[in-house]
PDB file of N, CA and C in Angstrom:
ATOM      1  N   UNK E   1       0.841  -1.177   0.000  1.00 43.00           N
ATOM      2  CA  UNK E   1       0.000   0.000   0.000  1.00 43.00           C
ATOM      3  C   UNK E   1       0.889   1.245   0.000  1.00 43.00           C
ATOM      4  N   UNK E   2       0.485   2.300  -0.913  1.00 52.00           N
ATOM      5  CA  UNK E   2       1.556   3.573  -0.678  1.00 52.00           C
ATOM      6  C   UNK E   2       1.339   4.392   0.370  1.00 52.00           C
ATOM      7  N   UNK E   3       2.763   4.907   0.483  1.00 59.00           N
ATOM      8  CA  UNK E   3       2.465   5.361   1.877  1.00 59.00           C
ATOM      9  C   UNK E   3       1.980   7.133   1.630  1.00 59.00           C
ATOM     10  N   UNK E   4       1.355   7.294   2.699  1.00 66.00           N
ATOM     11  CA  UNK E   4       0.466   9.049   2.509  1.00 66.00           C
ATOM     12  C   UNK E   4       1.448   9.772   3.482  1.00 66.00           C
ATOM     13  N   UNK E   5       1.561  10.942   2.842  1.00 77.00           N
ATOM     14  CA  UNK E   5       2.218  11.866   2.874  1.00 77.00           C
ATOM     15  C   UNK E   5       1.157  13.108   3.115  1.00 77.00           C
ATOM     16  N   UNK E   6       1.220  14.096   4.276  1.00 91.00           N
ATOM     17  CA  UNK E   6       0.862  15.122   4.540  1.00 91.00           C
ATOM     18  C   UNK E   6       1.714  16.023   5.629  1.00 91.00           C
ATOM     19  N   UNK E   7       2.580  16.833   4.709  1.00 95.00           N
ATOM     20  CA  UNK E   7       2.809  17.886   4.888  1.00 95.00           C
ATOM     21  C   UNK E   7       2.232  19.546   4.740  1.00 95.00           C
ATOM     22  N   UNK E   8       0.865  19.256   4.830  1.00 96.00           N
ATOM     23  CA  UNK E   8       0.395  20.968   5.546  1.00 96.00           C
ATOM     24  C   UNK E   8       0.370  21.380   7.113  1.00 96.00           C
ATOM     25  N   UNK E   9       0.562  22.238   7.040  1.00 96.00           N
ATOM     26  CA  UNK E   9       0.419  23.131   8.722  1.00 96.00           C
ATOM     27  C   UNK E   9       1.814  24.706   8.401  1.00 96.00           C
ATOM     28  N   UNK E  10       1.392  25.136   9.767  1.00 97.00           N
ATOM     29  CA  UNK E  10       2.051  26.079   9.734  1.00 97.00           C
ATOM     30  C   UNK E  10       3.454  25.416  10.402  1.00 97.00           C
ATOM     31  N   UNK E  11       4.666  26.602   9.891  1.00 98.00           N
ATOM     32  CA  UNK E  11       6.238  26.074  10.401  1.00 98.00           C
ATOM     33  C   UNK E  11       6.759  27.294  10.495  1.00 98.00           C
ATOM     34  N   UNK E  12       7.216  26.950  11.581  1.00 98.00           N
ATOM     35  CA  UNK E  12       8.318  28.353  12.222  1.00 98.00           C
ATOM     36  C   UNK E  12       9.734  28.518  11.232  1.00 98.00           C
ATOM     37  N   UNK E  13       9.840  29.414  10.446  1.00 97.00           N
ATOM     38  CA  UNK E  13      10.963  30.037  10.063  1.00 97.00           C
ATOM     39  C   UNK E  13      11.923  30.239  10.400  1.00 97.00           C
ATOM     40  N   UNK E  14      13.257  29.608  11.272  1.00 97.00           N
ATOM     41  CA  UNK E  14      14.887  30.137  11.516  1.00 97.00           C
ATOM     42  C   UNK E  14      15.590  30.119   9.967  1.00 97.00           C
ATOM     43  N   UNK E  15      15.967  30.789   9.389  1.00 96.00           N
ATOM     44  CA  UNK E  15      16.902  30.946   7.996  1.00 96.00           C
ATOM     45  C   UNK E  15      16.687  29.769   6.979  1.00 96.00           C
ATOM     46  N   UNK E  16      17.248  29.051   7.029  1.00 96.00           N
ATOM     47  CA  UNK E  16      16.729  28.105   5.956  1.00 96.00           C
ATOM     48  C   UNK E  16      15.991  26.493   6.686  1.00 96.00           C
ATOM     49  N   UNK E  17      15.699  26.535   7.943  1.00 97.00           N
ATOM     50  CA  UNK E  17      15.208  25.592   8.755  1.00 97.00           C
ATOM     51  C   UNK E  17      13.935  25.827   9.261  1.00 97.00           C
ATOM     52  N   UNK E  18      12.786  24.881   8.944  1.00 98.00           N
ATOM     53  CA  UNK E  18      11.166  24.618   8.812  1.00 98.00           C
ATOM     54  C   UNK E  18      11.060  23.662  10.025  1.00 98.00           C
ATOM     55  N   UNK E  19      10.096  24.239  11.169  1.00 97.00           N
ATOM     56  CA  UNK E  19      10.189  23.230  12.622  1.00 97.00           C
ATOM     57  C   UNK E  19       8.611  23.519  12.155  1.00 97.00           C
ATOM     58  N   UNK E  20       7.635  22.202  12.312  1.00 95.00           N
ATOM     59  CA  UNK E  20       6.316  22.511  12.152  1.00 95.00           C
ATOM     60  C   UNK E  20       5.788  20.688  12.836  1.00 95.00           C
ATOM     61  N   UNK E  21       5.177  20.032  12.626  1.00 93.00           N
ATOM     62  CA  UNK E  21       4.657  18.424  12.566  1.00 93.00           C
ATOM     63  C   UNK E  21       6.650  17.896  11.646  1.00 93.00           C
ATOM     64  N   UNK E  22       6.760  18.194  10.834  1.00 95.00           N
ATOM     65  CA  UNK E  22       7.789  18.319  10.360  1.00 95.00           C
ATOM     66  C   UNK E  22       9.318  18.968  10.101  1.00 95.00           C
ATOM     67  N   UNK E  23      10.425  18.046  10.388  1.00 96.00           N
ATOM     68  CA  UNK E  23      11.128  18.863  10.364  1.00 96.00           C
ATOM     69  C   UNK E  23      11.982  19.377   8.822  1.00 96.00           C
ATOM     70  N   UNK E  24      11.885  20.628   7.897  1.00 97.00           N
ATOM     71  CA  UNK E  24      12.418  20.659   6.604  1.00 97.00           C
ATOM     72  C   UNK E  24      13.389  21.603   6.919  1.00 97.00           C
ATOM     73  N   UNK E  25      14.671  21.288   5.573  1.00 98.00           N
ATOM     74  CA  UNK E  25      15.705  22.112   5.512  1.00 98.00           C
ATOM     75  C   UNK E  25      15.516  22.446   3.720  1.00 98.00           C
ATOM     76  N   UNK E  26      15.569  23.956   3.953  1.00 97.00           N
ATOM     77  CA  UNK E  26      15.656  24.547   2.248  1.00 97.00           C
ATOM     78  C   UNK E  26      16.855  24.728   1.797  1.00 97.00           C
ATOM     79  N   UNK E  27      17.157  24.216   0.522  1.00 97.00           N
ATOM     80  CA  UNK E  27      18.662  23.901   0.003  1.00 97.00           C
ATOM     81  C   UNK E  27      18.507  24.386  -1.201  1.00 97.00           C
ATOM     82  N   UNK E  28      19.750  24.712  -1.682  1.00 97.00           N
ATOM     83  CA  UNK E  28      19.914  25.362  -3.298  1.00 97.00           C
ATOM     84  C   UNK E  28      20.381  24.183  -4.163  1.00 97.00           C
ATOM     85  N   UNK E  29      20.097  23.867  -5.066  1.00 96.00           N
ATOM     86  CA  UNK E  29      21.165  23.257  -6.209  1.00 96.00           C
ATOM     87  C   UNK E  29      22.390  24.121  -6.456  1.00 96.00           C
ATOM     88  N   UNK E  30      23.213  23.908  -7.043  1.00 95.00           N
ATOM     89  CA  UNK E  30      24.679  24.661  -7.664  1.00 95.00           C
ATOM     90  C   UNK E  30      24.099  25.290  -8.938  1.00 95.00           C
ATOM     91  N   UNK E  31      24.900  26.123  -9.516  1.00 94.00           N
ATOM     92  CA  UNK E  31      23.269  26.257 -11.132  1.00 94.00           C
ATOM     93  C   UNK E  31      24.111  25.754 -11.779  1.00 94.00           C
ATOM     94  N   UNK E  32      24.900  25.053 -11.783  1.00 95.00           N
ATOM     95  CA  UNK E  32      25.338  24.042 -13.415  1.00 95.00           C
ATOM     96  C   UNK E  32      23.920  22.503 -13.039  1.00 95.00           C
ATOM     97  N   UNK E  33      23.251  22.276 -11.925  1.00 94.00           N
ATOM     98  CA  UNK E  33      22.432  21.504 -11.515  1.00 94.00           C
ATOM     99  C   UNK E  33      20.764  21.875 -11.915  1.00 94.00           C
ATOM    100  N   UNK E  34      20.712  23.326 -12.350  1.00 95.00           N
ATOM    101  CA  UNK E  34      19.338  23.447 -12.097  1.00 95.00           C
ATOM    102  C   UNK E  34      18.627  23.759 -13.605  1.00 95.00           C
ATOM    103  N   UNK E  35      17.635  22.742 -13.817  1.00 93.00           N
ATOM    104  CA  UNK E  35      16.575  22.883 -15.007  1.00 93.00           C
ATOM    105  C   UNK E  35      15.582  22.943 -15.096  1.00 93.00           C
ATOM    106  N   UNK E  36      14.816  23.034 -15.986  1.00 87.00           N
ATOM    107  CA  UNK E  36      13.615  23.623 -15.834  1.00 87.00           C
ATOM    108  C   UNK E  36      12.561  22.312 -15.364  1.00 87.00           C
ATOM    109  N   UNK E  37      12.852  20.930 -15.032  1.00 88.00           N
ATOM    110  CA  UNK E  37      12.561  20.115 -14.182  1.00 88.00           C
ATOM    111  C   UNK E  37      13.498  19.749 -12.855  1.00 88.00           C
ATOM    112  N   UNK E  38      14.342  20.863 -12.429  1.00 93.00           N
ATOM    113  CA  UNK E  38      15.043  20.842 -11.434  1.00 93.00           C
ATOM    114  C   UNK E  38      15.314  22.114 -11.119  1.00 93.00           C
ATOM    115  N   UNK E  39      14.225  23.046 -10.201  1.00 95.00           N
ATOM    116  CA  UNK E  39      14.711  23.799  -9.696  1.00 95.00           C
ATOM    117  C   UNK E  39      15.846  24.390  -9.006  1.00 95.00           C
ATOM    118  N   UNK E  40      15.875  25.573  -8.673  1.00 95.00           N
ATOM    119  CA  UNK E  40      17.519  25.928  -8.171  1.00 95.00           C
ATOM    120  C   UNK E  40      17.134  26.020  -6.293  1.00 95.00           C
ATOM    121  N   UNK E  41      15.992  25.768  -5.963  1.00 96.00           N
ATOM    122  CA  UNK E  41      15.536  25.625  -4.578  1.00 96.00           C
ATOM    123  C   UNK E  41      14.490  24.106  -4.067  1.00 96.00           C
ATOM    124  N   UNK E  42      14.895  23.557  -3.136  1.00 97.00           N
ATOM    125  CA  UNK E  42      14.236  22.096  -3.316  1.00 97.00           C
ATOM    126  C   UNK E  42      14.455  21.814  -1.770  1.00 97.00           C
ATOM    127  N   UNK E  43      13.675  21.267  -1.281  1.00 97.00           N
ATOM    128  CA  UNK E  43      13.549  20.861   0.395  1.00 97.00           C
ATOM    129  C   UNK E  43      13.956  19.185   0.705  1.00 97.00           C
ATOM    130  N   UNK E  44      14.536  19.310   1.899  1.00 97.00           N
ATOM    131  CA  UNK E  44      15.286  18.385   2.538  1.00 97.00           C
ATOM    132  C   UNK E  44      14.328  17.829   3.624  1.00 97.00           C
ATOM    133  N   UNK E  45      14.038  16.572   4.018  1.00 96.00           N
ATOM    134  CA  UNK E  45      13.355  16.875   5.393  1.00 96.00           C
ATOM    135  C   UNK E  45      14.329  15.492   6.109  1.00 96.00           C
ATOM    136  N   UNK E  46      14.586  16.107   7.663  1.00 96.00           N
ATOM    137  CA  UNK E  46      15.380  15.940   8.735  1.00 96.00           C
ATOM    138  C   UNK E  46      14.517  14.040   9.255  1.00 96.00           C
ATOM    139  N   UNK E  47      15.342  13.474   9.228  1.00 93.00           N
ATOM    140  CA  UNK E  47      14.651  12.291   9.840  1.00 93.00           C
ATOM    141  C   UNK E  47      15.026  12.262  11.165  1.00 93.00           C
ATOM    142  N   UNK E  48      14.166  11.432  11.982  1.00 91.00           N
ATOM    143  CA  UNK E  48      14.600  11.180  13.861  1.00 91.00           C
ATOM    144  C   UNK E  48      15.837  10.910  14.078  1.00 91.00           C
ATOM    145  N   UNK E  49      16.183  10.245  12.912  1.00 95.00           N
ATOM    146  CA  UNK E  49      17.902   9.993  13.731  1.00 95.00           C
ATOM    147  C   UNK E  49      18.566  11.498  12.859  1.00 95.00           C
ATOM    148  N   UNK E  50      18.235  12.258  12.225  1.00 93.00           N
ATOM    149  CA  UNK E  50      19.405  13.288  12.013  1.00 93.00           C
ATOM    150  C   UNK E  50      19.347  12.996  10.570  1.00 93.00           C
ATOM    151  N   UNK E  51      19.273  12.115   9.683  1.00 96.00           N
ATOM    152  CA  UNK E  51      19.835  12.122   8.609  1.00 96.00           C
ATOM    153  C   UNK E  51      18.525  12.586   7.582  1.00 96.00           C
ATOM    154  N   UNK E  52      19.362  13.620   6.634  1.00 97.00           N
ATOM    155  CA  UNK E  52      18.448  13.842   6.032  1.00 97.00           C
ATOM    156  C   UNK E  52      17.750  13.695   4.253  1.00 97.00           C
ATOM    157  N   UNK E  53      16.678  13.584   4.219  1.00 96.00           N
ATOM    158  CA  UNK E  53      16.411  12.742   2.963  1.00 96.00           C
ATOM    159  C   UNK E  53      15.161  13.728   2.170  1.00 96.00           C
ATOM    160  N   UNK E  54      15.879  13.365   0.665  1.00 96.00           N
ATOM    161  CA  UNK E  54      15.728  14.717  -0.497  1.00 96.00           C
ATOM    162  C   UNK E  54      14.050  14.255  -0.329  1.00 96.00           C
ATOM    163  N   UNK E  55      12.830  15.599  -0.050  1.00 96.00           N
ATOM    164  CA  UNK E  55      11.596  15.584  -0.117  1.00 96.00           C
ATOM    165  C   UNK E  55      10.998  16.482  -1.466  1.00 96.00           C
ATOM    166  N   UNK E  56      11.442  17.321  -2.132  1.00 96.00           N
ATOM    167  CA  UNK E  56      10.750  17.481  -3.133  1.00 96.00           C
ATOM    168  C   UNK E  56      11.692  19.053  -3.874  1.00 96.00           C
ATOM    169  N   UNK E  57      11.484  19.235  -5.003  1.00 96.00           N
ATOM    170  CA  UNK E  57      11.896  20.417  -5.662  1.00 96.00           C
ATOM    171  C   UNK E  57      11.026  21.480  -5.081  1.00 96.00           C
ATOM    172  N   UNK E  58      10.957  22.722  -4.836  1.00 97.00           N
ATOM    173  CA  UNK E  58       9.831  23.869  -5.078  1.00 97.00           C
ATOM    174  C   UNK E  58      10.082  24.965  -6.169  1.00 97.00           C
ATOM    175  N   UNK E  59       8.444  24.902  -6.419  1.00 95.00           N
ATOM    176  CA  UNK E  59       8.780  24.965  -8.360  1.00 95.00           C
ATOM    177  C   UNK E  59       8.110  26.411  -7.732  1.00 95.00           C
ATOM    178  N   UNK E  60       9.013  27.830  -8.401  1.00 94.00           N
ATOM    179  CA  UNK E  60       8.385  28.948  -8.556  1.00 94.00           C
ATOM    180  C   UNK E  60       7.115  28.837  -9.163  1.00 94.00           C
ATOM    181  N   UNK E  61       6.135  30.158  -8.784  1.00 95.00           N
ATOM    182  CA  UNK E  61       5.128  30.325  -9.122  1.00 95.00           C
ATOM    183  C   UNK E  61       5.244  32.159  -9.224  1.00 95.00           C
ATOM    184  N   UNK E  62       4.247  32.501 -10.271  1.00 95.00           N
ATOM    185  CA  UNK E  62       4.450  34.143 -10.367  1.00 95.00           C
ATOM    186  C   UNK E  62       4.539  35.017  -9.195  1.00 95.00           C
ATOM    187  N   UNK E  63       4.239  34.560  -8.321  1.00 96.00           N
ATOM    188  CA  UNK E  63       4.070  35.037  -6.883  1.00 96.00           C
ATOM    189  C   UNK E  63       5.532  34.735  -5.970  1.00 96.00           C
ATOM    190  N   UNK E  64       6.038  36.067  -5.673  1.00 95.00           N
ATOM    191  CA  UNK E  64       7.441  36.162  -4.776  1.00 95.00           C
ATOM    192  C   UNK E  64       7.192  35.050  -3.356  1.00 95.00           C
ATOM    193  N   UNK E  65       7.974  34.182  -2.971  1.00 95.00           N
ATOM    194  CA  UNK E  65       7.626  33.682  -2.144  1.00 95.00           C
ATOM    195  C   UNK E  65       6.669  32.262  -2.006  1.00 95.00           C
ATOM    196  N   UNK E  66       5.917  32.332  -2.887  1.00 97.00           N
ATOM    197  CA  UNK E  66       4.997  31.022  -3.111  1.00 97.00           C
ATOM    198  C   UNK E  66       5.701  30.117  -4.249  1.00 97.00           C
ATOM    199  N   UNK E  67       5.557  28.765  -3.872  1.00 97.00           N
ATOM    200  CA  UNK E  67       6.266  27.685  -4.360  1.00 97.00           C
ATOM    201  C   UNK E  67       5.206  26.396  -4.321  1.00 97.00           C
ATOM    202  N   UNK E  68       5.533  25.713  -5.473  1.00 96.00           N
ATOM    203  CA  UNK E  68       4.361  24.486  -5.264  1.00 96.00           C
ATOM    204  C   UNK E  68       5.564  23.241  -5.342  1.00 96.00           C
ATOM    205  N   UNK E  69       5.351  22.160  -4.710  1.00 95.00           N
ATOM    206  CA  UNK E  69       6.196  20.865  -4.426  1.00 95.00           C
ATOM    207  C   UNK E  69       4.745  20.110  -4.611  1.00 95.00           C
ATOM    208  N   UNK E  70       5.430  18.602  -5.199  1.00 93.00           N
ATOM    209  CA  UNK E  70       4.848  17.632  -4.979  1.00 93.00           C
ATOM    210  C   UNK E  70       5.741  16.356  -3.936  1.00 93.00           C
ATOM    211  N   UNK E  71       4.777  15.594  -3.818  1.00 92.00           N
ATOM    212  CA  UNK E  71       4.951  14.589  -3.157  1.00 92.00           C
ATOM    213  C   UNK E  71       4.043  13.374  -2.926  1.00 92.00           C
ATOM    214  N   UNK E  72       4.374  12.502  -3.438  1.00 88.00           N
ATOM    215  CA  UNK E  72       3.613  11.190  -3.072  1.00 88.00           C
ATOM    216  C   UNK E  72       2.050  11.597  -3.836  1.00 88.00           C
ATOM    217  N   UNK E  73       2.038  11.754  -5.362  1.00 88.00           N
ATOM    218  CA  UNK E  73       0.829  12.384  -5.596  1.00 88.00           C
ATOM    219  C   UNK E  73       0.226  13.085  -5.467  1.00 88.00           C
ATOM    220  N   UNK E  74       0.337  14.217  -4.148  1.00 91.00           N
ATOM    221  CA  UNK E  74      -0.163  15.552  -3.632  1.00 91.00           C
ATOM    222  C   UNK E  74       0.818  16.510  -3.898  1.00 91.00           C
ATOM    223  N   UNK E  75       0.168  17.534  -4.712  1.00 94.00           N
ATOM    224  CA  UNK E  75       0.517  19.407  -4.805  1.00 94.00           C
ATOM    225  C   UNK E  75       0.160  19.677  -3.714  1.00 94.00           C
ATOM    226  N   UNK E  76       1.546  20.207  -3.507  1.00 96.00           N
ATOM    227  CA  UNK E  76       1.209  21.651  -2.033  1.00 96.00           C
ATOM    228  C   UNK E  76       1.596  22.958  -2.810  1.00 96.00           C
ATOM    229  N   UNK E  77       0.687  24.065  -2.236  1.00 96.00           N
ATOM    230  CA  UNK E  77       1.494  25.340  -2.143  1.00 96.00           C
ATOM    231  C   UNK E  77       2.489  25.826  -0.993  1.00 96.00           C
ATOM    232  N   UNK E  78       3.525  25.934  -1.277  1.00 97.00           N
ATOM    233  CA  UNK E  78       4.635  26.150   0.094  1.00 97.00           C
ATOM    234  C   UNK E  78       4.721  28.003  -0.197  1.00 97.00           C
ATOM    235  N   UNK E  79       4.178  28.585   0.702  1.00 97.00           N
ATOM    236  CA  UNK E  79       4.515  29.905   0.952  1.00 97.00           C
ATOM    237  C   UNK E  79       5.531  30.379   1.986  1.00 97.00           C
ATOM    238  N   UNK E  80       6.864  30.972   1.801  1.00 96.00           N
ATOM    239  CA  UNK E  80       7.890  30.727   2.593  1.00 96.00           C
ATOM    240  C   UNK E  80       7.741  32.815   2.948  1.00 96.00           C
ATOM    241  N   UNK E  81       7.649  33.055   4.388  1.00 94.00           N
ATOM    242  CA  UNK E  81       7.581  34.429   4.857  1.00 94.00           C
ATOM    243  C   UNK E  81       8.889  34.315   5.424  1.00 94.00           C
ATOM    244  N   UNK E  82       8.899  35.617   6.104  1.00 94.00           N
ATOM    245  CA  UNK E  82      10.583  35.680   7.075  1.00 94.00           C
ATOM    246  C   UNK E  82      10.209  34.695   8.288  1.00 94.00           C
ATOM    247  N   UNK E  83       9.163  34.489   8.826  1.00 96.00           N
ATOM    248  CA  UNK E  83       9.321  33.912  10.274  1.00 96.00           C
ATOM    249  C   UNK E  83       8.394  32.761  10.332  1.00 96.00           C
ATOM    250  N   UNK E  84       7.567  32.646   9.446  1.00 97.00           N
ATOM    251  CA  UNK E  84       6.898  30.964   8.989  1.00 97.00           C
ATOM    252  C   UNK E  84       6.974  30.717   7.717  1.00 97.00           C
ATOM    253  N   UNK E  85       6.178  29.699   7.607  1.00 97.00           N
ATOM    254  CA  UNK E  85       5.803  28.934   5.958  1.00 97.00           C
ATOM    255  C   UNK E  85       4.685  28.347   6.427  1.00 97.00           C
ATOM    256  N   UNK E  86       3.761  28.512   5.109  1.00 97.00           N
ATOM    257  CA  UNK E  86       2.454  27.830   5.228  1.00 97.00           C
ATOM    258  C   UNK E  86       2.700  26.508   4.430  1.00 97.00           C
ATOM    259  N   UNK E  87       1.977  25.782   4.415  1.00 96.00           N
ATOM    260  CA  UNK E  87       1.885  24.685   3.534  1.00 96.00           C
ATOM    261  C   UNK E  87       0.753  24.359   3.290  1.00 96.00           C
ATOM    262  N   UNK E  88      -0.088  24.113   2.110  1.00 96.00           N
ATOM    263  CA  UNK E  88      -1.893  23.641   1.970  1.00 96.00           C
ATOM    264  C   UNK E  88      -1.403  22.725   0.270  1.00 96.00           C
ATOM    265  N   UNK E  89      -2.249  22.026   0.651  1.00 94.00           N
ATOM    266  CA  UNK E  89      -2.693  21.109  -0.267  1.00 94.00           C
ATOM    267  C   UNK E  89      -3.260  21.606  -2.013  1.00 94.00           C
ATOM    268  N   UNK E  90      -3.203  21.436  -2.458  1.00 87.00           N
ATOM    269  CA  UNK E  90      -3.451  22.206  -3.993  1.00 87.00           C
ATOM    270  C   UNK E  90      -3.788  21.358  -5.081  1.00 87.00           C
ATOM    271  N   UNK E  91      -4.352  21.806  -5.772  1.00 78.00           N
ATOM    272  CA  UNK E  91      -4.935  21.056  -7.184  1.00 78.00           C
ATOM    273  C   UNK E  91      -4.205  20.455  -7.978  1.00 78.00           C
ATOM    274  N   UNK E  92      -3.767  19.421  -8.650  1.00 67.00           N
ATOM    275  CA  UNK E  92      -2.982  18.914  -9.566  1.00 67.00           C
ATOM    276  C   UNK E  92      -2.502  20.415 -10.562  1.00 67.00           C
ATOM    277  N   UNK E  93      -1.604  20.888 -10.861  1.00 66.00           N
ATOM    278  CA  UNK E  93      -1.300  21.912 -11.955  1.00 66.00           C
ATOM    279  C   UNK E  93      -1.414  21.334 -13.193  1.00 66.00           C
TER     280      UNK E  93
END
């Protein structure tokens, strides 16, 4: 059975580190790495023991700040502010 994935809620903002139900780290590619199916910004998320494992690209959207990721069949919109990030669920694009 596949496994479900839900990452919405709100997450506290320190610099590039997401503390929420989840723990995410926001990472850059190098730009000899980044295409137009590989963004140049893409999230990490922190497992219990520390190690951490690649969770999804975030694909700009016309909007400064708003980013859509998939995962496990679900679109999120990831809106990243100075001191949180939202995360909600979203329509197939």
């Amino acid at each position: 059975m596949p496994r479900k994935y839900n990452y919405t809620g709100t997450y506290e903002r320190t610099g590039n580190t997401l503390k929420g139900e989840h723990r995410l780290l926001i990472a850059q590619r190098p730009p000899d790495k980044v295409t137009p199916n590989k963004p140049a910004t893409y999230l990490l998320e922190v497992q219990e023991d520390g190690k951490r494992q690649y969770l999804s690209s975030l694909y700009p959207t016309s909007t400064d700040g708003l980013f859509r990721m998939e995962k496990g069949g679900t679109w999120y919109l990831v809106n990243l502010g100075e001191a949180h990030a939202y995360v909600t669920t979203q329509t197939a694009p």
